[in-house]
């Protein structure tokens, strides 16, 4: 298939480009580098062994997005582009709504004009209601409003896509709800490259391991969990990328709306993750216990049954590989793509 990958210079998009090309698809990539760099595209091209087309475009620019789909007649849009920092979204909600909703609406308008009918959306487990029991299933209740503007953009875009499927004959939308993507490509060439001090656990641990930060702060050790720290469903980014390749099958079947969790079904505590990374990098990483972080749920993990049954997809890589691959990426690229 011919696939437009938006946000393809970013963390998840770059890994998905590699898996799409390896699966025999043709890709066109777009990014505005608000949170990434051209070096990621160079490395993805190198890994793929092909000079796929790349366009630097801000997808909130409607006419530019329209010209993009005019130039490249694609079968599918895979929409990774978006702003994603939960805390930042609380500080600058307007920018988050403008960017995440605006880019999606530009794409949908251009798709309507050019007859493109398949959309894959990077949604998130954050759309599930705080009261939903774990593990989350696709029919678990979603929040009426999430705990952040970022999460609300995910929820709103899910509704926009559901309405589009209802209104546009033949339109299909795969809403893929990611759990906690971590890891890096096993080559060590591409990985997560946050700017500044990372907010998420895995990149923070990686920066401590490489000596860029002093110690890990574990947010809360008095939760009602086996070791008192929060439980999450960490999924290797390459498994996640393969989940996108698998989801193309549903679009070909004319699925209409397809909602699917992409997680492993396994829960790992913060403390377990710190220990696993210490083993991967061969040194005991320093940590302390800090107060709970506002808004954190004690435990979230996926029920991955539906993905297995409908896509024949199951995550294969465990915590050990996730940590080893991040360590390979981080130790070879201590400054990310900026070297
Ligand atoms: P990322 O920031 O690494 O990648 C997003 C890319 O989109 C970046 O390269 C950025 O430059 C680009 N971008 C942003 N706005 C743009 C615009 N207006 N026009 C063109 N390009 C634009 O983030 P990621 O971790 O790869 O996440 C990809 C998607 O998955 C996002 O939508 C994110 O919300 C979603 N998601 C991520 C996680 C996670 O933990 N990483 C979890 C759930 C969902
Ligand atoms: N966490 C932590 N220290 C950090 C960053 C995160 O203890 O520096 C914890 C956080 O409280 C949560 C888990 O690690 O329990 C995963 O957090 P992350 O931000 O990576 O993902 P989230 O599940 O919040 O989307």
XYZ file of C-alpha atoms and ligand atoms in Angstrom:
408
model
C 0.000 0.000 0.000
C 1.012 3.658 -0.374
C 1.097 5.254 3.045
C 1.534 8.844 4.202
C 3.291 8.749 7.576
C 2.833 12.007 9.490
C 5.287 12.701 12.310
C 7.595 10.156 10.720
C 10.723 11.828 12.139
C 9.385 11.286 15.663
C 9.924 8.406 18.019
C 7.103 6.028 17.099
C 6.716 7.241 13.511
C 10.386 6.604 12.672
C 10.245 3.013 13.928
C 6.995 2.436 12.080
C 8.504 3.703 8.814
C 11.163 0.993 9.074
C 8.597 -1.766 9.671
C 6.309 -0.510 6.883
C 9.111 -0.488 4.325
C 10.318 -3.904 5.486
C 6.770 -5.214 5.009
C 6.848 -4.009 1.385
C 4.829 -0.777 1.638
C 5.664 2.526 -0.088
C 5.899 5.476 2.267
C 5.842 9.243 2.045
C 6.883 10.991 5.239
C 5.929 14.419 6.561
C 7.106 16.283 9.656
C 7.678 19.887 10.730
C 10.487 18.974 13.192
C 8.788 20.697 16.120
C 9.997 17.748 18.217
C 12.444 15.931 15.943
C 15.160 16.434 13.348
C 16.160 15.570 9.789
C 18.846 13.271 11.157
C 16.093 10.801 12.134
C 14.899 10.719 8.520
C 18.465 10.141 7.279
C 18.854 7.213 9.632
C 15.488 5.713 8.763
C 16.404 5.939 5.066
C 19.679 4.192 5.835
C 17.942 1.395 7.786
C 15.325 0.972 5.047
C 17.854 1.126 2.232
C 15.548 3.455 0.278
C 15.258 7.192 -0.337
C 11.518 7.514 0.313
C 10.057 10.995 -0.240
C 10.040 13.414 2.697
C 8.252 16.772 2.971
C 8.740 19.379 5.705
C 5.225 20.675 6.297
C 3.230 21.930 9.270
C 0.014 19.934 9.013
C -2.018 22.691 10.615
C -1.449 24.483 7.276
C -4.543 23.356 5.367
C -3.481 24.415 1.816
C -0.025 22.826 2.254
C -1.635 19.584 3.454
C -3.987 19.669 0.493
C -1.049 20.080 -1.921
C 0.707 17.181 -0.207
C -2.152 14.761 -0.930
C -2.470 16.142 -4.435
C 1.201 15.405 -5.077
C 1.160 11.960 -3.446
C -1.918 9.814 -4.097
C -1.836 7.495 -1.082
C -4.129 4.712 0.165
C -3.646 5.331 3.879
C -2.736 8.168 6.237
C -0.955 7.089 9.430
C -1.163 10.050 11.741
C 1.580 10.162 14.371
C 2.153 13.928 14.247
C 1.128 15.728 17.396
C 2.321 17.362 20.582
C 2.492 14.820 23.378
C 3.820 16.187 26.676
C 1.039 15.816 29.241
C 2.416 18.416 31.688
C 3.144 20.966 28.952
C -0.391 20.563 27.637
C -1.732 21.812 30.976
C 0.459 24.934 30.618
C -0.312 25.665 26.953
C -3.644 24.004 26.171
C -4.502 26.248 23.217
C -1.335 25.222 21.355
C -2.163 21.574 22.030
C -5.733 21.839 20.782
C -4.654 23.908 17.791
C -1.855 21.563 16.767
C -3.408 18.168 17.466
C -6.963 18.911 16.342
C -5.857 21.309 13.576
C -3.468 18.833 11.945
C -6.084 16.084 12.040
C -8.735 18.336 10.504
C -6.383 19.511 7.719
C -5.633 15.905 6.888
C -9.291 14.853 6.915
C -10.302 17.760 4.658
C -7.508 16.971 2.200
C -8.355 13.257 2.327
C -11.997 14.032 1.554
C -10.999 16.158 -1.416
C -8.590 13.576 -2.811
C -10.641 10.465 -2.026
C -8.277 8.933 0.559
C -10.351 6.733 2.857
C -8.104 5.034 5.367
C -6.791 6.625 8.555
C -4.685 5.165 11.352
C -4.603 7.237 14.518
C -2.127 7.228 17.415
C -4.523 7.175 20.334
C -3.646 6.399 23.917
C -4.671 4.380 26.947
C -5.215 7.770 28.578
C -8.696 7.856 26.992
C -9.908 5.165 29.398
C -11.809 6.427 32.389
C -9.887 6.608 35.667
C -12.534 4.295 37.146
C -12.223 1.669 34.408
C -10.998 -1.607 35.934
C -7.639 -3.028 34.781
C -6.861 -4.581 32.446
C -8.423 -2.102 30.027
C -10.506 -3.652 27.274
C -11.613 -1.838 24.152
C -15.182 -1.719 25.485
C -14.109 -0.391 28.907
C -15.658 3.025 29.526
C -13.741 5.995 28.145
C -13.502 9.234 30.106
C -15.920 12.028 29.398
C -12.908 14.228 29.934
C -9.348 13.083 30.644
C -6.882 14.487 33.177
C -5.057 16.724 30.649
C -5.590 18.784 27.485
C -3.269 16.290 25.738
C -5.558 13.397 26.677
C -8.590 15.421 25.684
C -7.168 15.920 22.183
C -6.922 12.112 21.866
C -10.509 11.683 23.026
C -11.783 14.445 20.724
C -9.926 13.108 17.689
C -11.403 9.656 18.340
C -14.875 11.271 18.189
C -13.992 13.255 15.049
C -12.881 10.047 13.333
C -15.978 8.126 14.431
C -18.173 10.905 13.027
C -16.177 10.887 9.785
C -16.698 7.142 9.371
C -20.435 7.694 9.861
C -20.565 10.522 7.321
C -18.166 9.462 4.558
C -19.061 6.230 2.731
C -16.169 3.777 2.670
C -14.079 5.699 5.236
C -12.140 3.521 7.698
C -10.404 4.616 10.888
C -8.168 2.468 13.085
C -7.919 4.008 16.547
C -4.883 2.379 18.110
C -4.645 2.924 21.847
C -1.018 2.708 22.882
C 0.062 1.802 26.383
C 3.632 2.832 27.361
C 5.938 2.732 24.310
C 9.617 2.302 25.210
C 12.674 0.680 23.616
C 14.566 1.464 20.449
C 15.469 -0.186 17.172
C 17.919 -3.030 17.837
C 20.448 -1.436 15.455
C 20.953 1.425 17.941
C 20.458 3.860 15.021
C 17.060 5.272 16.014
C 15.359 5.776 19.356
C 13.553 8.229 21.603
C 15.210 11.653 21.652
C 13.405 14.002 24.027
C 14.578 17.593 24.203
C 15.412 18.857 27.680
C 14.721 16.874 30.850
C 12.513 13.899 30.012
C 9.103 13.610 31.642
C 8.673 9.909 30.990
C 10.291 7.180 33.014
C 12.331 5.289 30.420
C 14.118 8.250 28.803
C 14.788 9.650 32.287
C 16.404 6.370 33.378
C 18.435 6.313 30.153
C 19.768 9.838 30.822
C 20.829 8.814 34.338
C 22.533 5.716 32.926
C 24.513 7.781 30.426
C 25.513 10.305 33.113
C 23.433 13.263 31.903
C 21.223 13.277 35.025
C 22.158 12.465 38.636
C 19.514 10.090 39.869
C 16.070 8.688 39.185
C 13.189 10.034 41.241
C 10.501 7.411 41.735
C 7.177 9.173 42.100
C 5.447 7.434 45.009
C 6.242 4.182 46.833
C 3.073 3.970 48.902
C 0.644 2.799 46.208
C -1.424 -0.323 46.784
C 0.801 -2.392 44.467
C 3.238 -5.244 45.261
C 6.285 -2.975 45.774
C 4.389 0.277 46.350
C 5.367 1.835 42.982
C 3.050 2.280 39.979
C 2.416 -0.474 37.459
C 2.435 0.173 33.707
C 2.229 -1.861 30.502
C 5.502 -1.049 28.701
C 5.522 -2.053 25.042
C 8.612 -2.208 22.828
C 8.350 0.433 20.093
C 9.204 -2.109 17.379
C 6.321 -4.343 18.528
C 4.112 -1.250 18.496
C 5.282 -0.431 14.958
C 4.466 -3.971 13.841
C 0.989 -3.520 15.323
C 0.477 -0.676 12.811
C 1.509 -2.892 9.921
C -0.954 -5.524 11.162
C -3.746 -2.938 11.460
C -3.581 -2.272 7.703
C -5.327 -5.620 7.257
C -8.427 -4.283 9.023
C -8.541 -1.253 6.715
C -8.406 -3.539 3.698
C -11.386 -5.388 5.166
C -13.292 -2.090 5.225
C -13.584 -2.077 9.006
C -15.293 1.291 9.504
C -14.235 2.183 13.053
C -11.676 -0.213 14.506
C -10.607 0.431 18.097
C -7.713 -1.615 19.395
C -5.328 -1.665 22.336
C -1.635 -2.047 21.579
C -0.097 -3.316 24.792
C 1.508 -6.461 26.154
C -0.940 -7.307 28.935
C 1.964 -7.396 31.407
C 2.400 -4.906 34.225
C 5.839 -3.765 35.400
C 6.516 -1.544 38.403
C 8.737 1.528 38.340
C 11.172 -0.190 40.687
C 11.294 -3.300 38.477
C 12.054 -1.109 35.487
C 14.918 0.643 37.307
C 16.378 -2.768 38.278
C 15.990 -4.136 34.736
C 17.767 -1.116 33.261
C 20.552 -1.392 35.859
C 21.095 -4.988 34.719
C 21.072 -3.940 31.035
C 23.660 -1.184 31.476
C 25.754 -3.091 33.992
C 25.651 -0.591 36.859
C 23.336 0.054 39.805
C 21.482 3.218 38.900
C 20.916 5.642 41.783
C 17.316 6.432 42.725
C 15.281 7.964 45.508
C 11.615 7.989 46.403
C 9.795 11.236 45.727
C 6.181 12.261 46.373
C 3.465 10.933 44.091
C 3.056 12.773 40.772
C -0.329 14.431 40.448
C -2.717 12.601 38.150
C -0.841 9.262 38.125
C -2.999 6.156 38.330
C -1.602 3.308 40.474
C -1.929 0.729 37.716
C -2.800 0.601 34.025
C -2.359 -2.256 31.617
C -3.982 -3.623 28.502
C -6.069 -6.627 27.780
C -4.334 -7.549 24.485
C -6.830 -10.282 23.512
C -8.680 -8.295 20.852
C -5.452 -7.352 19.013
C -4.423 -10.996 18.984
C -7.796 -12.192 17.744
C -8.425 -9.515 15.118
C -4.911 -8.680 13.892
C -3.029 -11.857 14.732
C -0.592 -9.488 16.460
C 1.032 -10.019 19.837
C 3.885 -8.077 21.413
C 6.973 -10.276 21.534
C 9.699 -8.317 23.272
C 10.057 -8.223 27.048
C 11.430 -5.701 29.545
C 14.984 -7.035 29.204
C 15.078 -6.335 25.443
C 13.410 -2.959 25.935
C 16.149 -1.897 28.375
C 18.999 -3.392 26.351
C 17.826 -1.669 23.169
C 17.394 1.700 24.895
C 20.839 1.353 26.415
C 22.390 0.552 23.010
C 20.694 3.606 21.469
C 21.485 5.958 24.373
C 25.086 4.871 24.924
C 25.894 5.188 21.214
C 24.013 8.489 20.933
C 24.398 10.239 24.309
C 23.106 13.471 22.750
C 20.443 11.764 20.686
C 20.378 12.968 17.080
C 22.316 16.133 17.980
C 25.810 14.611 17.699
P 7.164 12.510 18.838
O 7.039 13.884 19.378
O 8.492 11.840 18.914
O 6.688 12.473 17.310
C 5.664 13.310 16.836
C 6.194 13.977 15.571
O 5.178 14.820 15.045
C 7.424 14.842 15.810
O 8.446 14.471 14.909
C 6.939 16.267 15.537
O 7.952 17.074 15.005
C 5.793 16.014 14.565
N 4.743 17.043 14.556
C 4.063 17.561 15.611
N 3.179 18.473 15.186
C 3.284 18.531 13.829
C 2.626 19.281 12.832
N 1.698 20.194 13.134
N 2.978 19.085 11.543
C 3.934 18.175 11.221
N 4.579 17.436 12.124
C 4.264 17.601 13.423
O 6.046 11.622 19.566
P 5.850 10.027 19.546
O 6.181 9.525 20.899
O 6.484 9.443 18.381
O 4.269 9.962 19.414
C 3.635 9.796 18.163
C 2.128 9.834 18.377
O 1.761 8.813 19.298
C 1.646 11.149 18.988
O 0.407 11.484 18.412
C 1.465 10.809 20.455
O 0.490 11.602 21.073
C 1.000 9.362 20.351
N 1.245 8.598 21.578
C 2.516 8.564 22.088
C 2.753 7.871 23.263
C 4.126 7.860 23.862
O 4.262 7.536 25.052
N 5.187 8.171 23.130
C 1.693 7.199 23.909
C 0.419 7.241 23.339
C 0.205 7.940 22.162
N 7.824 7.939 36.860
C 8.743 8.090 37.883
N 9.793 8.954 37.704
C 9.967 9.662 36.552
C 9.015 9.503 35.507
C 7.955 8.642 35.693
O 8.622 7.464 38.933
O 10.928 10.450 36.447
C 6.715 6.993 37.029
C 5.343 7.624 36.892
O 4.922 8.081 38.157
C 4.511 6.440 36.383
C 5.502 5.621 35.569
O 6.804 6.038 35.988
O 4.092 5.659 37.475
C 5.375 5.834 34.062
O 5.387 7.228 33.813
P 5.514 7.833 32.361
O 5.503 9.319 32.502
O 6.661 7.204 31.660
O 4.193 7.321 31.622
P 2.636 7.479 31.985
O 2.174 6.121 32.378
O 2.505 8.485 33.066
O 2.041 7.920 30.695
